[in-house]
mmCIF file of C-alpha atoms in Angstrom:
data_model
loop_
_atom_site.group_PDB
_atom_site.id
_atom_site.type_symbol
_atom_site.label_atom_id
_atom_site.label_comp_id
_atom_site.label_asym_id
_atom_site.label_seq_id
_atom_site.Cartn_x
_atom_site.Cartn_y
_atom_site.Cartn_z
ATOM 1 C CA MET A 30 -4.939 6.779 13.289
ATOM 2 C CA LYS A 31 -6.480 9.611 11.320
ATOM 3 C CA ILE A 32 -5.132 10.796 7.960
ATOM 4 C CA LYS A 33 -6.307 13.128 5.213
ATOM 5 C CA ALA A 34 -5.015 12.881 1.639
ATOM 6 C CA LEU A 35 -6.098 13.800 -1.859
ATOM 7 C CA ARG A 36 -7.927 10.958 -3.549
ATOM 8 C CA SER A 37 -5.557 10.962 -6.546
ATOM 9 C CA SER A 38 -2.447 10.741 -4.333
ATOM 10 C CA PHE A 39 -3.939 7.993 -2.176
ATOM 11 C CA LEU A 40 -5.105 6.047 -5.246
ATOM 12 C CA GLU A 41 -1.668 6.305 -6.866
ATOM 13 C CA GLY A 42 -0.001 5.008 -3.689
ATOM 14 C CA VAL A 43 -2.426 2.094 -3.386
ATOM 15 C CA GLN A 44 -1.924 1.187 -7.067
ATOM 16 C CA ILE A 45 1.854 1.146 -6.566
ATOM 17 C CA ALA A 46 1.648 -0.982 -3.404
ATOM 18 C CA ASN A 47 -0.902 -3.303 -5.015
ATOM 19 C CA ARG A 48 1.731 -4.488 -7.506
ATOM 20 C CA ALA A 49 3.330 -6.623 -4.777
ATOM 21 C CA ILE A 50 0.106 -8.416 -3.855
ATOM 22 C CA SER A 51 -0.468 -11.886 -5.273
ATOM 23 C CA GLN A 52 -4.036 -12.667 -6.311
ATOM 24 C CA ARG A 53 -3.459 -16.280 -5.178
ATOM 25 C CA SER A 54 -2.482 -15.607 -1.577
ATOM 26 C CA LEU A 55 -3.778 -18.081 0.994
ATOM 27 C CA LEU A 56 -3.056 -15.730 3.903
ATOM 28 C CA PRO A 57 -5.622 -12.913 4.249
ATOM 29 C CA ILE A 58 -3.001 -10.531 5.680
ATOM 30 C CA LEU A 59 -1.017 -10.767 2.408
ATOM 31 C CA SER A 60 -3.987 -9.499 0.398
ATOM 32 C CA GLY A 61 -3.913 -6.275 2.377
ATOM 33 C CA ILE A 62 -1.895 -3.074 2.427
ATOM 34 C CA LEU A 63 -0.200 -1.938 5.619
ATOM 35 C CA ILE A 64 -1.018 1.723 6.233
ATOM 36 C CA GLU A 65 1.211 3.527 8.720
ATOM 37 C CA SER A 66 0.925 7.162 9.658
ATOM 38 C CA ASP A 67 3.830 9.052 11.129
ATOM 39 C CA LYS A 68 4.813 12.263 9.339
ATOM 40 C CA ASN A 69 3.182 11.024 6.133
ATOM 41 C CA MET A 70 1.101 8.057 5.101
ATOM 42 C CA ASN A 71 3.330 5.059 4.356
ATOM 43 C CA LEU A 72 1.974 2.077 2.432
ATOM 44 C CA CYS A 73 3.552 -1.381 2.327
ATOM 45 C CA ALA A 74 2.480 -4.561 0.545
ATOM 46 C CA THR A 75 4.207 -7.903 0.129
ATOM 47 C CA ASP A 76 3.793 -11.405 -1.269
ATOM 48 C CA LEU A 77 6.762 -12.528 0.911
ATOM 49 C CA GLU A 78 9.064 -12.440 -2.131
ATOM 50 C CA THR A 79 8.512 -8.873 -3.280
ATOM 51 C CA THR A 80 7.843 -5.954 -0.965
ATOM 52 C CA VAL A 81 6.759 -2.503 -2.129
ATOM 53 C CA PHE A 82 6.976 0.637 0.017
ATOM 54 C CA THR A 83 5.500 3.966 -1.014
ATOM 55 C CA LYS A 84 4.706 7.281 0.655
ATOM 56 C CA VAL A 85 1.608 9.389 0.122
ATOM 57 C CA ASP A 86 1.545 13.123 0.774
ATOM 58 C CA SER A 87 -0.974 13.558 3.529
ATOM 59 C CA LYS A 88 -1.919 15.354 6.699
ATOM 60 C CA VAL A 89 -1.552 13.076 9.721
ATOM 61 C CA GLU A 90 -3.881 14.078 12.528
ATOM 62 C CA ARG A 91 -3.317 10.966 14.642
ATOM 63 C CA LYS A 92 -0.577 8.331 14.275
ATOM 64 C CA GLY A 93 -1.287 4.635 13.948
ATOM 65 C CA LYS A 94 -1.170 1.635 11.644
ATOM 66 C CA THR A 95 -3.468 -1.042 10.285
ATOM 67 C CA VAL A 96 -3.930 -3.394 7.320
ATOM 68 C CA ILE A 97 -6.844 -2.983 4.930
ATOM 69 C CA PRO A 98 -7.897 -5.208 1.998
ATOM 70 C CA SER A 99 -6.161 -3.997 -1.153
ATOM 71 C CA ARG A 100 -8.843 -4.854 -3.680
ATOM 72 C CA LEU A 101 -11.569 -3.181 -1.633
ATOM 73 C CA ILE A 102 -9.688 0.083 -1.037
ATOM 74 C CA LEU A 103 -8.692 0.179 -4.716
ATOM 75 C CA ASP A 104 -12.326 -0.178 -5.831
ATOM 76 C CA ILE A 105 -13.477 2.492 -3.379
ATOM 77 C CA LEU A 106 -10.798 5.018 -4.372
ATOM 78 C CA ARG A 107 -11.406 4.522 -8.093
ATOM 79 C CA ASN A 108 -15.067 5.452 -7.651
ATOM 80 C CA LEU A 109 -14.678 8.470 -5.369
ATOM 81 C CA PRO A 110 -14.682 12.041 -6.692
ATOM 82 C CA GLU A 111 -11.446 14.029 -6.690
ATOM 83 C CA ALA A 112 -11.493 15.476 -3.182
ATOM 84 C CA THR A 113 -9.891 14.996 0.218
ATOM 85 C CA VAL A 114 -10.215 11.475 1.603
ATOM 86 C CA GLU A 115 -10.183 10.932 5.357
ATOM 87 C CA ILE A 116 -9.004 7.566 6.698
ATOM 88 C CA GLU A 117 -9.644 6.846 10.361
ATOM 89 C CA LEU A 118 -8.861 3.729 12.359
ATOM 90 C CA ILE A 119 -11.619 3.183 14.918
ATOM 91 C CA PRO A 120 -10.040 2.832 18.397
ATOM 92 C CA ASP A 121 -10.890 -0.873 18.753
ATOM 93 C CA GLU A 122 -8.561 -1.387 15.735
ATOM 94 C CA SER A 123 -10.899 -3.674 13.856
ATOM 95 C CA ARG A 124 -12.505 -1.120 11.528
ATOM 96 C CA VAL A 125 -11.400 1.692 9.271
ATOM 97 C CA THR A 126 -13.740 4.475 8.204
ATOM 98 C CA ILE A 127 -13.111 6.168 4.862
ATOM 99 C CA LYS A 128 -14.907 9.452 4.176
ATOM 100 C CA CYS A 129 -14.965 11.578 1.054
ATOM 101 C CA GLU A 130 -17.543 14.304 0.552
ATOM 102 C CA LYS A 131 -20.935 12.588 1.017
ATOM 103 C CA SER A 132 -19.599 9.008 1.000
ATOM 104 C CA THR A 133 -18.659 6.977 4.070
ATOM 105 C CA PHE A 134 -17.278 3.427 4.047
ATOM 106 C CA ASN A 135 -16.617 1.144 7.014
ATOM 107 C CA LEU A 136 -14.059 -1.578 6.303
ATOM 108 C CA ASN A 137 -12.903 -4.458 8.442
ATOM 109 C CA ALA A 138 -9.224 -4.037 9.182
ATOM 110 C CA LEU A 139 -6.563 -6.545 10.128
ATOM 111 C CA PRO A 140 -4.114 -5.911 12.979
ATOM 112 C CA ALA A 141 -0.828 -4.392 11.838
ATOM 113 C CA LYS A 142 1.045 -6.705 14.235
ATOM 114 C CA ASP A 143 0.035 -9.661 12.000
ATOM 115 C CA PHE A 144 1.625 -8.112 8.892
ATOM 116 C CA PRO A 145 5.007 -9.690 8.000
ATOM 117 C CA THR A 146 7.939 -7.579 9.121
ATOM 118 C CA PRO A 147 9.257 -5.871 5.990
ATOM 119 C CA PRO A 148 12.954 -6.283 5.262
ATOM 120 C CA SER A 149 15.093 -3.347 6.265
ATOM 121 C CA ILE A 150 17.071 -1.631 3.539
ATOM 122 C CA LEU A 151 20.620 -0.873 4.523
ATOM 123 C CA GLU A 152 22.309 2.209 3.111
ATOM 124 C CA LYS A 153 25.394 0.157 2.224
ATOM 125 C CA ASN A 154 23.281 -2.129 -0.005
ATOM 126 C CA LYS A 155 21.830 0.665 -2.129
ATOM 127 C CA CYS A 156 22.970 1.562 -5.611
ATOM 128 C CA SER A 157 21.861 4.119 -8.167
ATOM 129 C CA LEU A 158 21.289 3.483 -11.866
ATOM 130 C CA SER A 159 20.073 5.712 -14.615
ATOM 131 C CA PHE A 160 16.699 4.735 -16.025
ATOM 132 C CA ASN A 161 18.250 3.806 -19.383
ATOM 133 C CA SER A 162 20.854 1.527 -17.754
ATOM 134 C CA PHE A 163 18.174 -0.200 -15.698
ATOM 135 C CA LYS A 164 15.901 -0.605 -18.737
ATOM 136 C CA GLU A 165 18.777 -2.050 -20.777
ATOM 137 C CA ALA A 166 19.623 -4.550 -18.013
ATOM 138 C CA ILE A 167 15.992 -5.685 -17.704
ATOM 139 C CA ASN A 168 15.604 -6.030 -21.472
ATOM 140 C CA SER A 169 18.700 -8.224 -21.642
ATOM 141 C CA VAL A 170 17.286 -10.804 -19.184
ATOM 142 C CA ILE A 171 13.528 -10.566 -19.754
ATOM 143 C CA LYS A 172 13.597 -13.353 -22.350
ATOM 144 C CA ALA A 173 14.762 -15.815 -19.682
ATOM 145 C CA ALA A 174 12.084 -14.917 -17.119
ATOM 146 C CA SER A 175 9.269 -17.382 -16.466
ATOM 147 C CA THR A 176 5.691 -16.225 -16.891
ATOM 148 C CA ASP A 177 4.348 -18.942 -14.556
ATOM 149 C CA GLU A 178 4.064 -17.998 -10.859
ATOM 150 C CA THR A 179 4.614 -21.574 -9.645
#
């Protein structure tokens, strides 16, 4: 896998996916983000109750997929300059190299096959709401939502 993307686009995608990751996860694979490259970079994160998918505009030079630690990639991307970031999965599939200008990072990766299979979204189960309708619905039930994760 080899992908190039703008730092800001990649960071935004990781921040979106990171919302599904629980800080209390006992399974290391659930503290990571699944990165898949096909036509674009696709990111997926889950806590087994909530799953977030997002796409990042990118140039895919070689297809592949892996899981990298969310917190680590977030910290790296926040501190990089605004430039093109190159993400490459080393062929043995246990390391990812991230390059941006003069910086190079080598991260341990987890096998994508260990990541929980995300639920498929069927076209017949989709619906569309205006933002205002959705906001009104959430505001009407937010008072009843628990703030405790347990």
